[in-house]
XYZ file of C-alpha atoms in Angstrom:
657
model
C -30.033 -32.227 -21.099
C -26.858 -30.556 -19.782
C -27.366 -27.327 -21.824
C -30.904 -27.074 -20.468
C -29.547 -27.365 -16.935
C -27.040 -24.616 -17.730
C -29.806 -22.348 -19.014
C -31.951 -23.019 -15.940
C -28.949 -22.260 -13.696
C -28.563 -18.852 -15.317
C -32.238 -18.112 -14.622
C -31.753 -19.020 -10.964
C -28.612 -16.878 -10.863
C -30.623 -13.934 -12.220
C -33.231 -14.414 -9.502
C -30.538 -14.436 -6.824
C -28.862 -11.367 -8.329
C -32.151 -9.478 -7.977
C -32.463 -10.670 -4.384
C -28.881 -9.497 -3.776
C -29.646 -6.157 -5.418
C -32.857 -5.349 -3.550
C -33.028 -7.000 -0.112
C -29.699 -5.803 1.389
C -30.369 -2.265 0.169
C -33.726 -2.271 1.947
C -32.067 -3.646 5.053
C -29.406 -0.920 4.991
C -32.008 1.827 4.624
C -34.163 0.430 7.439
C -31.240 -0.737 9.590
C -32.532 -4.309 9.545
C -29.599 -6.638 10.127
C -31.469 -9.743 8.991
C -32.201 -8.210 5.591
C -28.647 -6.927 5.196
C -27.307 -10.413 5.906
C -29.186 -11.813 2.884
C -26.611 -10.307 0.519
C -23.796 -12.722 1.299
C -25.599 -16.052 0.746
C -27.367 -14.617 -2.304
C -24.031 -13.617 -3.842
C -22.457 -16.968 -3.042
C -25.415 -18.905 -4.406
C -25.360 -16.815 -7.548
C -21.696 -17.684 -8.068
C -22.438 -21.410 -7.743
C -25.225 -21.275 -10.330
C -23.155 -19.261 -12.821
C -20.150 -21.543 -12.303
C -22.389 -24.569 -12.917
C -23.737 -22.988 -16.122
C -20.198 -22.233 -17.256
C -19.242 -25.833 -16.531
C -22.196 -27.078 -18.588
C -21.132 -24.963 -21.548
C -17.534 -26.137 -21.221
C -18.647 -29.776 -21.144
C -20.653 -29.275 -24.340
C -17.511 -28.013 -26.067
C -15.327 -30.800 -24.689
C -17.763 -33.508 -25.834
C -18.380 -31.831 -29.227
C -22.109 -31.497 -28.632
C -22.984 -29.882 -31.951
C -26.674 -29.723 -31.095
C -25.570 -26.624 -29.171
C -25.307 -23.789 -31.660
C -22.351 -22.159 -29.911
C -20.302 -25.372 -30.013
C -21.214 -26.004 -33.641
C -19.992 -22.554 -34.680
C -16.869 -22.410 -32.493
C -15.541 -25.952 -32.204
C -14.687 -29.069 -34.211
C -14.107 -32.721 -33.422
C -10.414 -32.417 -34.324
C -9.825 -29.228 -32.356
C -7.244 -29.855 -29.595
C -8.835 -30.115 -26.158
C -7.253 -26.929 -24.809
C -8.681 -24.943 -27.718
C -12.091 -26.546 -27.285
C -12.056 -25.033 -23.799
C -10.741 -21.739 -25.191
C -13.662 -21.788 -27.624
C -16.034 -21.422 -24.681
C -15.091 -17.738 -24.378
C -13.828 -17.196 -27.923
C -17.218 -15.846 -28.995
C -19.801 -13.288 -27.984
C -22.163 -15.430 -25.919
C -19.504 -17.427 -24.105
C -17.450 -14.338 -23.324
C -20.498 -12.724 -21.728
C -20.912 -15.782 -19.538
C -17.237 -15.440 -18.578
C -17.951 -11.767 -17.765
C -20.811 -12.806 -15.472
C -18.664 -15.526 -13.863
C -15.862 -13.022 -13.227
C -18.299 -10.586 -11.607
C -19.755 -13.293 -9.381
C -16.235 -14.367 -8.390
C -15.309 -10.795 -7.432
C -18.546 -10.501 -5.440
C -17.886 -13.709 -3.528
C -14.353 -12.490 -2.801
C -15.828 -9.307 -1.299
C -18.153 -11.349 0.919
C -15.235 -13.465 2.145
C -12.438 -10.910 2.547
C -14.400 -7.845 3.675
C -16.139 -9.253 6.706
C -14.820 -6.392 8.833
C -16.791 -3.772 6.951
C -19.778 -2.198 8.700
C -22.836 -4.242 7.813
C -24.823 -1.365 6.219
C -21.868 -0.425 4.015
C -21.335 -4.048 2.971
C -25.042 -4.379 2.185
C -24.899 -1.389 -0.140
C -21.737 -2.680 -1.864
C -23.369 -6.060 -2.497
C -26.566 -4.358 -3.628
C -24.740 -2.346 -6.278
C -22.872 -5.448 -7.484
C -26.191 -7.294 -7.573
C -27.722 -4.710 -9.886
C -24.740 -4.911 -12.226
C -24.946 -8.705 -12.271
C -28.689 -8.595 -12.912
C -28.113 -6.325 -15.901
C -25.559 -8.607 -17.518
C -27.410 -11.824 -16.753
C -30.531 -10.302 -18.304
C -28.521 -9.335 -21.372
C -27.134 -12.866 -21.596
C -30.508 -14.585 -21.273
C -32.525 -12.210 -23.472
C -30.179 -11.448 -26.380
C -27.142 -13.711 -26.101
C -28.153 -17.086 -24.698
C -25.131 -19.418 -24.889
C -27.402 -22.471 -24.613
C -29.462 -22.024 -27.787
C -30.053 -25.328 -29.532
C -29.379 -26.029 -33.198
C -32.195 -28.026 -34.767
C -31.353 -30.244 -36.484
C -27.891 -30.777 -35.030
C -24.976 -30.745 -37.463
C -22.555 -33.630 -37.831
C -19.468 -31.433 -37.570
C -18.586 -27.991 -36.239
C -16.961 -25.037 -38.013
C -13.981 -24.890 -35.622
C -12.663 -22.042 -33.501
C -11.287 -19.006 -35.291
C -7.647 -20.001 -36.046
C -6.440 -16.647 -34.727
C -7.670 -17.701 -31.297
C -6.032 -21.140 -31.364
C -3.028 -19.947 -29.446
C -1.826 -20.309 -25.831
C -2.145 -16.554 -25.346
C -5.902 -16.763 -25.855
C -6.192 -19.337 -23.089
C -5.289 -16.803 -20.400
C -5.703 -13.387 -22.046
C -9.529 -13.079 -21.877
C -9.885 -14.373 -18.285
C -7.167 -11.994 -17.068
C -8.615 -9.064 -19.006
C -12.153 -9.725 -17.792
C -11.017 -10.017 -14.188
C -9.482 -6.572 -14.621
C -12.472 -5.071 -16.411
C -14.957 -6.500 -13.947
C -12.747 -5.793 -10.938
C -13.357 -2.076 -11.345
C -17.016 -2.829 -10.572
C -15.903 -3.391 -6.961
C -14.264 0.050 -6.798
C -17.426 1.448 -8.381
C -19.624 -0.346 -5.831
C -17.537 0.988 -2.925
C -17.816 4.532 -4.307
C -21.593 4.281 -4.790
C -21.997 2.740 -1.333
C -20.067 5.682 0.125
C -22.343 8.115 -1.693
C -25.486 6.283 -0.561
C -24.344 6.117 3.057
C -23.162 9.728 3.105
C -19.910 8.667 4.812
C -17.296 9.719 2.274
C -14.315 9.912 4.593
C -10.950 8.195 4.326
C -12.362 4.875 5.531
C -14.075 3.866 2.299
C -10.935 4.714 0.341
C -8.915 2.467 2.648
C -11.383 -0.370 2.158
C -11.532 0.095 -1.594
C -7.848 0.563 -2.343
C -6.666 -3.097 -2.213
C -9.587 -4.220 -4.387
C -8.864 -1.507 -6.930
C -5.179 -2.406 -6.977
C -5.909 -6.109 -7.577
C -8.246 -5.213 -10.449
C -5.510 -2.998 -11.894
C -3.040 -5.902 -11.644
C -5.376 -8.225 -13.546
C -5.983 -5.612 -16.241
C -2.251 -4.937 -16.554
C -1.554 -8.655 -16.919
C -4.393 -9.085 -19.418
C -3.212 -6.228 -21.622
C 0.361 -7.536 -21.455
C -0.598 -11.051 -22.537
C -2.834 -9.684 -25.293
C -0.026 -7.494 -26.592
C 2.340 -10.469 -26.632
C -0.243 -12.559 -28.486
C -0.648 -9.881 -31.152
C 3.149 -9.630 -31.489
C 3.852 -13.235 -32.387
C 0.490 -14.493 -33.640
C -0.543 -11.824 -36.166
C 2.783 -12.025 -37.976
C 3.443 -8.289 -38.196
C 6.047 -8.050 -35.443
C 4.431 -5.140 -33.615
C 3.349 -4.979 -29.997
C 0.679 -2.213 -30.128
C -1.311 -0.725 -32.992
C -3.838 1.546 -31.240
C -6.589 -0.765 -32.425
C -10.031 0.366 -31.085
C -10.360 -2.789 -28.999
C -6.829 -2.351 -27.642
C -7.852 1.178 -26.700
C -11.009 -0.176 -25.052
C -8.893 -1.963 -22.439
C -6.199 0.726 -22.258
C -8.593 3.540 -21.291
C -9.839 1.856 -18.078
C -6.209 1.045 -17.281
C -5.227 4.715 -17.504
C -8.091 5.858 -15.288
C -7.521 2.877 -12.992
C -3.925 4.035 -12.553
C -5.176 7.495 -11.659
C -7.740 5.964 -9.284
C -5.121 3.928 -7.398
C -3.087 7.090 -6.776
C -6.133 9.196 -5.921
C -7.266 6.607 -3.371
C -3.844 6.917 -1.744
C -4.370 10.660 -1.226
C -7.934 10.210 0.020
C -6.771 7.553 2.460
C -3.737 9.519 3.663
C -5.119 13.046 3.788
C -8.859 12.808 3.236
C -8.406 14.946 0.117
C -9.474 14.407 -3.509
C -12.689 12.714 -2.340
C -14.868 13.994 -5.156
C -12.112 13.337 -7.682
C -11.642 9.774 -6.397
C -15.346 8.980 -6.639
C -15.509 10.385 -10.175
C -12.527 8.265 -11.175
C -14.165 5.129 -9.739
C -17.343 5.850 -11.696
C -15.418 6.677 -14.866
C -13.086 3.654 -14.741
C -15.997 1.228 -14.501
C -17.966 3.175 -17.119
C -15.054 2.814 -19.537
C -14.984 -0.921 -18.778
C -18.631 -1.052 -19.843
C -17.787 1.056 -22.895
C -15.112 -1.461 -23.825
C -17.677 -4.236 -23.536
C -19.984 -2.242 -25.827
C -17.285 -1.606 -28.425
C -16.314 -5.274 -28.627
C -19.894 -6.500 -28.942
C -21.849 -3.782 -30.724
C -20.605 -4.418 -34.244
C -19.616 -0.743 -34.658
C -15.935 -1.596 -35.132
C -13.956 -4.121 -37.111
C -11.002 -5.670 -35.318
C -9.247 -9.000 -34.927
C -10.171 -8.674 -31.224
C -13.866 -7.849 -31.701
C -16.885 -10.137 -31.901
C -18.837 -9.497 -35.103
C -22.360 -9.536 -33.695
C -25.752 -8.005 -34.312
C -25.489 -4.258 -33.507
C -28.860 -4.465 -31.756
C -27.143 -6.347 -28.979
C -24.940 -3.329 -28.435
C -28.008 -1.234 -27.685
C -28.628 -3.262 -24.531
C -25.106 -2.613 -23.222
C -25.359 1.007 -24.336
C -28.579 1.360 -22.338
C -26.872 -0.224 -19.335
C -23.944 2.160 -19.780
C -26.283 5.168 -19.894
C -28.078 3.972 -16.750
C -24.822 3.427 -14.851
C -23.383 6.808 -15.810
C -26.658 8.692 -15.413
C -27.629 7.303 -12.010
C -24.069 7.503 -10.690
C -23.575 11.116 -11.717
C -27.009 12.086 -10.369
C -26.110 10.501 -7.047
C -22.736 12.240 -7.123
C -24.394 15.613 -7.762
C -26.743 14.991 -4.832
C -23.868 14.276 -2.451
C -21.363 16.749 -3.915
C -21.842 19.413 -1.190
C -20.547 16.921 1.407
C -17.396 16.083 -0.542
C -15.425 19.234 0.201
C -12.527 19.236 2.613
C -9.333 17.331 3.048
C -7.103 20.268 3.867
C -5.107 22.624 1.712
C -1.735 21.930 0.133
C 0.954 23.965 -1.539
C 2.038 24.012 -5.146
C 5.213 22.110 -4.249
C 3.838 19.079 -2.398
C 3.195 15.417 -2.946
C -0.495 16.225 -3.157
C 0.169 18.509 -6.135
C 2.282 15.967 -8.004
C -0.401 13.299 -7.594
C -3.133 15.696 -8.635
C -1.118 16.784 -11.675
C -0.532 13.193 -12.691
C -4.188 12.316 -12.269
C -5.310 15.241 -14.393
C -2.807 14.360 -17.112
C -3.878 10.696 -17.064
C -7.512 11.773 -17.368
C -6.696 14.067 -20.304
C -4.676 11.278 -21.940
C -7.668 8.979 -21.536
C -9.859 11.618 -23.149
C -7.488 11.881 -26.109
C -7.586 8.112 -26.639
C -11.377 8.128 -26.267
C -11.694 10.906 -28.849
C -9.457 9.122 -31.344
C -11.376 5.885 -30.846
C -14.934 7.230 -31.079
C -14.557 10.140 -33.517
C -14.469 7.957 -36.670
C -17.556 6.095 -35.437
C -19.488 9.319 -34.869
C -18.618 10.583 -38.347
C -19.709 7.298 -39.885
C -22.957 7.214 -37.873
C -23.804 10.772 -38.968
C -23.119 9.986 -42.617
C -20.201 12.412 -42.796
C -17.794 9.936 -44.325
C -15.302 7.357 -43.152
C -11.920 8.246 -41.711
C -9.234 6.227 -39.989
C -7.486 7.485 -36.862
C -4.298 5.506 -36.427
C -0.935 5.520 -34.654
C 0.209 8.953 -35.962
C -2.637 10.714 -34.118
C -2.259 8.763 -30.893
C 1.511 9.084 -30.776
C 1.381 12.820 -31.541
C -1.178 13.479 -28.784
C -0.470 10.797 -26.201
C 3.316 11.030 -25.879
C 3.411 14.777 -24.970
C 0.808 14.132 -22.278
C 2.607 11.162 -20.761
C 6.097 12.719 -20.648
C 5.201 15.095 -17.770
C 3.399 12.197 -16.051
C 6.711 10.327 -15.948
C 8.555 13.407 -14.687
C 6.053 14.019 -11.868
C 5.955 10.308 -11.033
C 9.610 10.384 -10.050
C 9.401 13.715 -8.203
C 6.348 12.772 -6.121
C 7.922 10.343 -3.601
C 10.661 12.860 -2.753
C 8.226 15.676 -1.919
C 6.504 16.054 1.438
C 2.752 16.082 1.926
C 0.978 19.462 2.162
C 4.021 21.537 1.239
C 7.758 21.499 0.682
C 10.670 23.762 -0.126
C 11.339 23.871 -3.869
C 15.045 24.499 -3.266
C 15.353 21.374 -1.128
C 13.678 19.245 -3.790
C 15.793 20.797 -6.551
C 19.028 20.119 -4.665
C 17.934 16.557 -4.021
C 17.063 15.758 -7.636
C 19.421 18.015 -9.616
C 22.116 15.315 -10.025
C 19.541 12.852 -11.389
C 18.182 15.454 -13.802
C 21.613 16.256 -15.220
C 22.638 12.604 -15.396
C 19.390 11.697 -17.190
C 19.936 14.328 -19.866
C 23.539 13.244 -20.383
C 22.569 9.566 -20.612
C 19.638 10.235 -22.946
C 21.720 12.185 -25.445
C 24.814 9.993 -25.023
C 23.025 6.678 -25.568
C 21.187 8.074 -28.597
C 24.531 8.989 -30.159
C 26.013 5.626 -29.145
C 23.306 3.624 -30.914
C 23.428 5.907 -33.949
C 19.842 7.111 -33.848
C 19.605 10.723 -32.710
C 16.032 12.013 -32.913
C 13.735 13.950 -30.616
C 11.722 10.853 -29.701
C 14.754 8.674 -29.091
C 16.466 11.269 -26.898
C 13.205 11.991 -25.041
C 12.498 8.311 -24.434
C 15.996 7.478 -23.241
C 16.132 10.579 -21.024
C 12.803 9.724 -19.398
C 13.876 6.104 -18.901
C 17.139 7.222 -17.297
C 15.191 9.675 -15.131
C 12.928 6.886 -13.843
C 15.742 4.397 -13.204
C 18.025 6.942 -11.520
C 15.128 8.294 -9.488
C 14.221 4.758 -8.386
C 17.828 4.086 -7.360
C 17.928 7.383 -5.442
C 14.647 6.586 -3.713
C 15.890 3.156 -2.617
C 19.151 4.633 -1.369
C 17.220 7.267 0.591
C 15.090 4.581 2.184
C 18.158 2.626 3.267
C 19.790 5.824 4.572
C 16.854 6.291 6.940
C 17.923 3.058 8.671
C 21.680 3.580 8.527
C 23.508 1.032 10.642
C 20.754 -1.594 10.535
C 21.340 -4.962 8.890
C 20.229 -5.235 5.271
C 17.690 -7.928 6.095
C 16.225 -5.858 8.907
C 15.966 -2.834 6.627
C 14.256 -4.826 3.895
C 11.724 -6.312 6.306
C 11.029 -2.878 7.757
C 9.965 -1.396 4.421
C 6.191 -1.806 3.892
C 4.963 -3.953 1.007
C 3.018 -0.983 -0.369
C 6.263 0.974 -0.732
C 7.903 -1.908 -2.587
C 4.848 -2.086 -4.804
C 5.133 1.587 -5.722
C 8.884 1.244 -6.303
C 8.594 -1.850 -8.517
C 5.739 -0.398 -10.554
C 7.671 2.824 -11.198
C 10.798 0.823 -12.040
C 8.703 -1.180 -14.492
C 7.657 1.991 -16.264
C 11.325 2.894 -16.766
C 12.084 -0.555 -18.209
C 8.980 -0.302 -20.413
C 10.096 3.082 -21.802
C 13.504 1.634 -22.699
C 11.852 -1.209 -24.605
C 9.452 1.041 -26.499
C 12.110 3.611 -27.358
C 14.716 1.132 -28.549
C 12.411 -1.061 -30.602
C 10.758 1.926 -32.277
C 14.118 3.535 -33.020
C 16.263 0.580 -34.068
C 13.997 -2.177 -35.370
C 14.676 -3.415 -38.893
C 12.571 -5.377 -41.358
C 13.176 -7.091 -44.687
C 10.657 -8.888 -46.914
C 12.496 -11.106 -49.346
C 11.771 -13.802 -51.944
C 13.742 -16.957 -51.167
C 14.370 -20.347 -52.805
C 15.934 -23.259 -50.963
C 19.610 -22.421 -50.377
C 19.149 -18.639 -50.651
C 20.481 -16.294 -47.964
C 19.510 -12.808 -46.806
C 21.168 -10.345 -44.466
C 19.605 -8.124 -41.803
C 21.091 -6.253 -38.817
C 24.337 -8.194 -39.007
C 22.607 -11.596 -39.144
C 22.537 -14.046 -42.054
C 19.347 -15.973 -42.750
C 19.733 -19.137 -44.835
C 16.531 -20.609 -46.261
C 17.068 -24.388 -46.061
C 13.687 -25.471 -47.437
C 10.058 -26.290 -46.690
C 8.430 -29.548 -45.591
C 4.834 -30.589 -44.897
C 3.938 -30.553 -41.187
C 0.253 -31.419 -40.636
C -1.314 -30.697 -37.260
C -4.404 -31.939 -35.467
C -6.796 -29.718 -37.410
C -4.613 -28.007 -40.008
C -2.184 -28.619 -42.838
C 1.088 -26.708 -42.701
C 4.181 -25.936 -44.699
C 7.108 -25.592 -42.283
C 10.248 -23.742 -43.314
C 13.704 -24.183 -41.847
C 15.801 -21.027 -41.624
C 19.283 -21.072 -40.146
C 20.392 -17.836 -38.507
C 24.068 -17.054 -38.085
C 26.133 -14.053 -37.052
C 29.514 -14.239 -38.705
C 30.629 -17.821 -38.238
C 28.547 -18.369 -35.103
C 25.247 -20.273 -35.306
C 22.518 -18.285 -33.551
C 19.271 -20.210 -34.047
C 17.269 -22.484 -36.310
C 13.787 -21.043 -36.882
C 10.736 -22.870 -38.204
C 7.967 -20.515 -39.312
C 4.832 -22.131 -40.733
C 2.127 -21.379 -43.234
C -1.003 -23.150 -42.044
C -4.388 -23.819 -43.597
C -7.041 -24.842 -41.061
C -9.112 -27.629 -42.579
C -12.602 -26.794 -41.344
C -12.585 -23.133 -42.408
C -9.885 -23.344 -45.096
C -8.385 -20.268 -43.449
C -4.673 -19.569 -44.019
C -2.556 -18.524 -41.047
C 1.053 -17.503 -40.547
C 2.841 -18.875 -37.502
C 5.962 -16.854 -36.818
C 9.127 -18.308 -35.307
C 11.231 -16.321 -32.856
C 14.620 -16.450 -31.222
C 14.093 -14.461 -28.032
C 17.026 -12.856 -26.268
C 17.392 -10.369 -23.416
C 18.426 -7.563 -25.764
C 16.822 -8.490 -29.080
C 14.376 -10.795 -30.845
C 14.967 -12.390 -34.228
C 11.547 -12.851 -35.796
C 10.715 -14.697 -39.023
C 7.396 -15.337 -40.741
C 6.538 -17.352 -43.838
C 4.360 -15.742 -46.482
C 2.882 -17.134 -49.692
C 4.569 -19.430 -52.172
C 5.030 -17.828 -55.593
C 4.541 -19.413 -59.003
C 8.266 -20.058 -59.459
C 8.389 -22.052 -56.215
C 9.993 -19.301 -54.132
C 8.555 -18.228 -50.775
C 8.011 -14.722 -49.431
C 9.789 -14.499 -46.083
C 9.519 -11.674 -43.553
C 12.632 -11.017 -41.459
C 12.528 -8.799 -38.363
C 15.139 -7.533 -35.923
C 13.509 -6.264 -32.715
C 15.978 -4.767 -30.201
C 14.924 -4.661 -26.538
C 11.329 -5.628 -27.301
C 11.290 -8.113 -24.415
C 11.792 -5.126 -22.117
C 8.302 -3.927 -23.063
C 6.743 -6.971 -21.413
C 9.344 -7.110 -18.641
C 8.340 -3.580 -17.673
C 4.659 -4.538 -17.659
C 5.454 -7.606 -15.550
C 7.277 -5.455 -12.999
C 4.264 -3.132 -12.849
C 1.935 -6.062 -12.187
C 4.245 -7.497 -9.518
C 4.371 -4.057 -7.919
C 0.588 -4.042 -7.804
C 0.574 -7.447 -6.101
C 2.993 -6.147 -3.445
C 0.876 -3.041 -2.884
C -2.376 -4.985 -2.535
C -0.823 -7.461 -0.092
C 0.304 -4.843 2.428
C -0.945 -5.953 5.843
C -1.417 -2.380 7.005
C -4.560 -2.060 4.907
C -6.192 -5.035 6.593
C -5.230 -3.873 10.092
C -6.363 -0.306 9.444
C -9.582 -1.520 7.831
C -10.328 -3.665 10.900
C -9.712 -0.777 13.294
C -11.744 1.617 11.166
C -14.634 -0.815 10.882
C -14.637 -1.300 14.651
C -14.658 2.472 15.171
C -17.536 2.945 12.751
C -19.500 0.146 14.384
C -18.903 1.729 17.788
C -20.175 5.094 16.540
C -23.305 3.467 15.138
C -24.157 1.774 18.434
C -23.786 4.976 20.486
């Protein structure tokens, strides 16, 4: 009975999404306040129905209702409760329902926290979000119903994919989807601005906090997913340029460009056409990522192996979104000029340069991701585009992005004196070069990439220190606490995010340059040596879990005569699917990770053991965390709310006169 209620709730949610899509739009066009006001309760009601349906599906998993096909395929009686809940979105149908729930949550947030927007503009925003929701709810109900029954019901389920039975998968998909779907709000604001014909700085000011929050969620989701791949897949890497990894990375790149472009549009009224294109493109790439994961055109540990015909529905939705959006943009393009001129040496130029480079970098990732698929679809053979291509193309594009990122905050808007900027930053430039080369020699790994990475990292960190010192110098004589409180949250957000990029570059450079690996055959009592550490293989014992059998090794790690850690990697076999899994064991430190995995047992009783030394790899995720925290600071700046309120009041006053 509960699954039927969930299915009926989705139908009601679809009806409300259509009401939300159509009625407020009509009200905005006819200036009928009563019709415009329908959008808010329709959006809120839609959220309640989708949340109820999601709750019904979750309950079916918790109670092991194997008359529900989705639960029978993705759960098991012995599956731990937390992974039964994870199983709700660890599949195609459930993840689409999570997508719809995320969209409805974002829409409700807009209705609650954007009450100061002019009513016609709000009506158009909700209308656009309603059409998006209607498209995905239709897709869910027509091709991917999570409430399909299994007749007759089976006595036992097949269990969740063991790869997904991990704490990282509990929070990774919800965070990632909130980021993906969050760009729909930026998209809706851009389309509403085009429809209303009012493409001034106001809509950018209203949209910017929403875009920043979506960027924070996507950053956090990618970070957690990268960490999951690092310790769960047993290979010790943090990024492999997998097509599904790229599917989330491309919207992040354009989202980063969009956040900066919105800042220019808000501050100077410039880049309006560029900002709208970025909003359209970022959301379009989010839809493309959804298509890649669910179309069956790629094979990945992250992808859902589904019927390719389902992908056609999302592809059609993608074509409609891009086609209608670009047609609307072309219609309004003549009104998007303006914003004032600016010189070659100006903050405007640095932001524009960075945005163009980020867009080109996104294009290079898109090409490397889709090119093999196009060749395969055209019958021209199969090729694999892997890390060598991406690193050869992506790194040269991102290096100038990092350089301009540091220069930008020191340069004035509209125009500046190149000599003044050079004098200001020359010490940091020289110090960065000296540190980059010197540290490379100190660690014994002198190569172009190592020197480049360390120089760029030093450039970011020194530039951040200089920027903070400059900010304090502006309030010379004031108490430290007073100075700190006087600096806007948006500035701290920018500073922390840029600092995070410097920390991230250190982590990537050091781990790629200095990591070591050793695969060795070991009997009980054997020892191996790696990076100055000694690994003693004590032995293996049985360690059964709730839904798996495991062989657990004990490996003692020492450095000289000092005990460092005792690691316990496991080789698991999940009972329901008889699927083997490797569970790595790590000793995590601020400057290095010791990483051990347990391979297969050989005929002579020995085990294959993988030993890894990963210097500074924690700095990769520390840098990402600082970026996300910076985004939270930026989105929480009170100035945006106050300015949005004043702007909304001014617009309302103009409309009544």
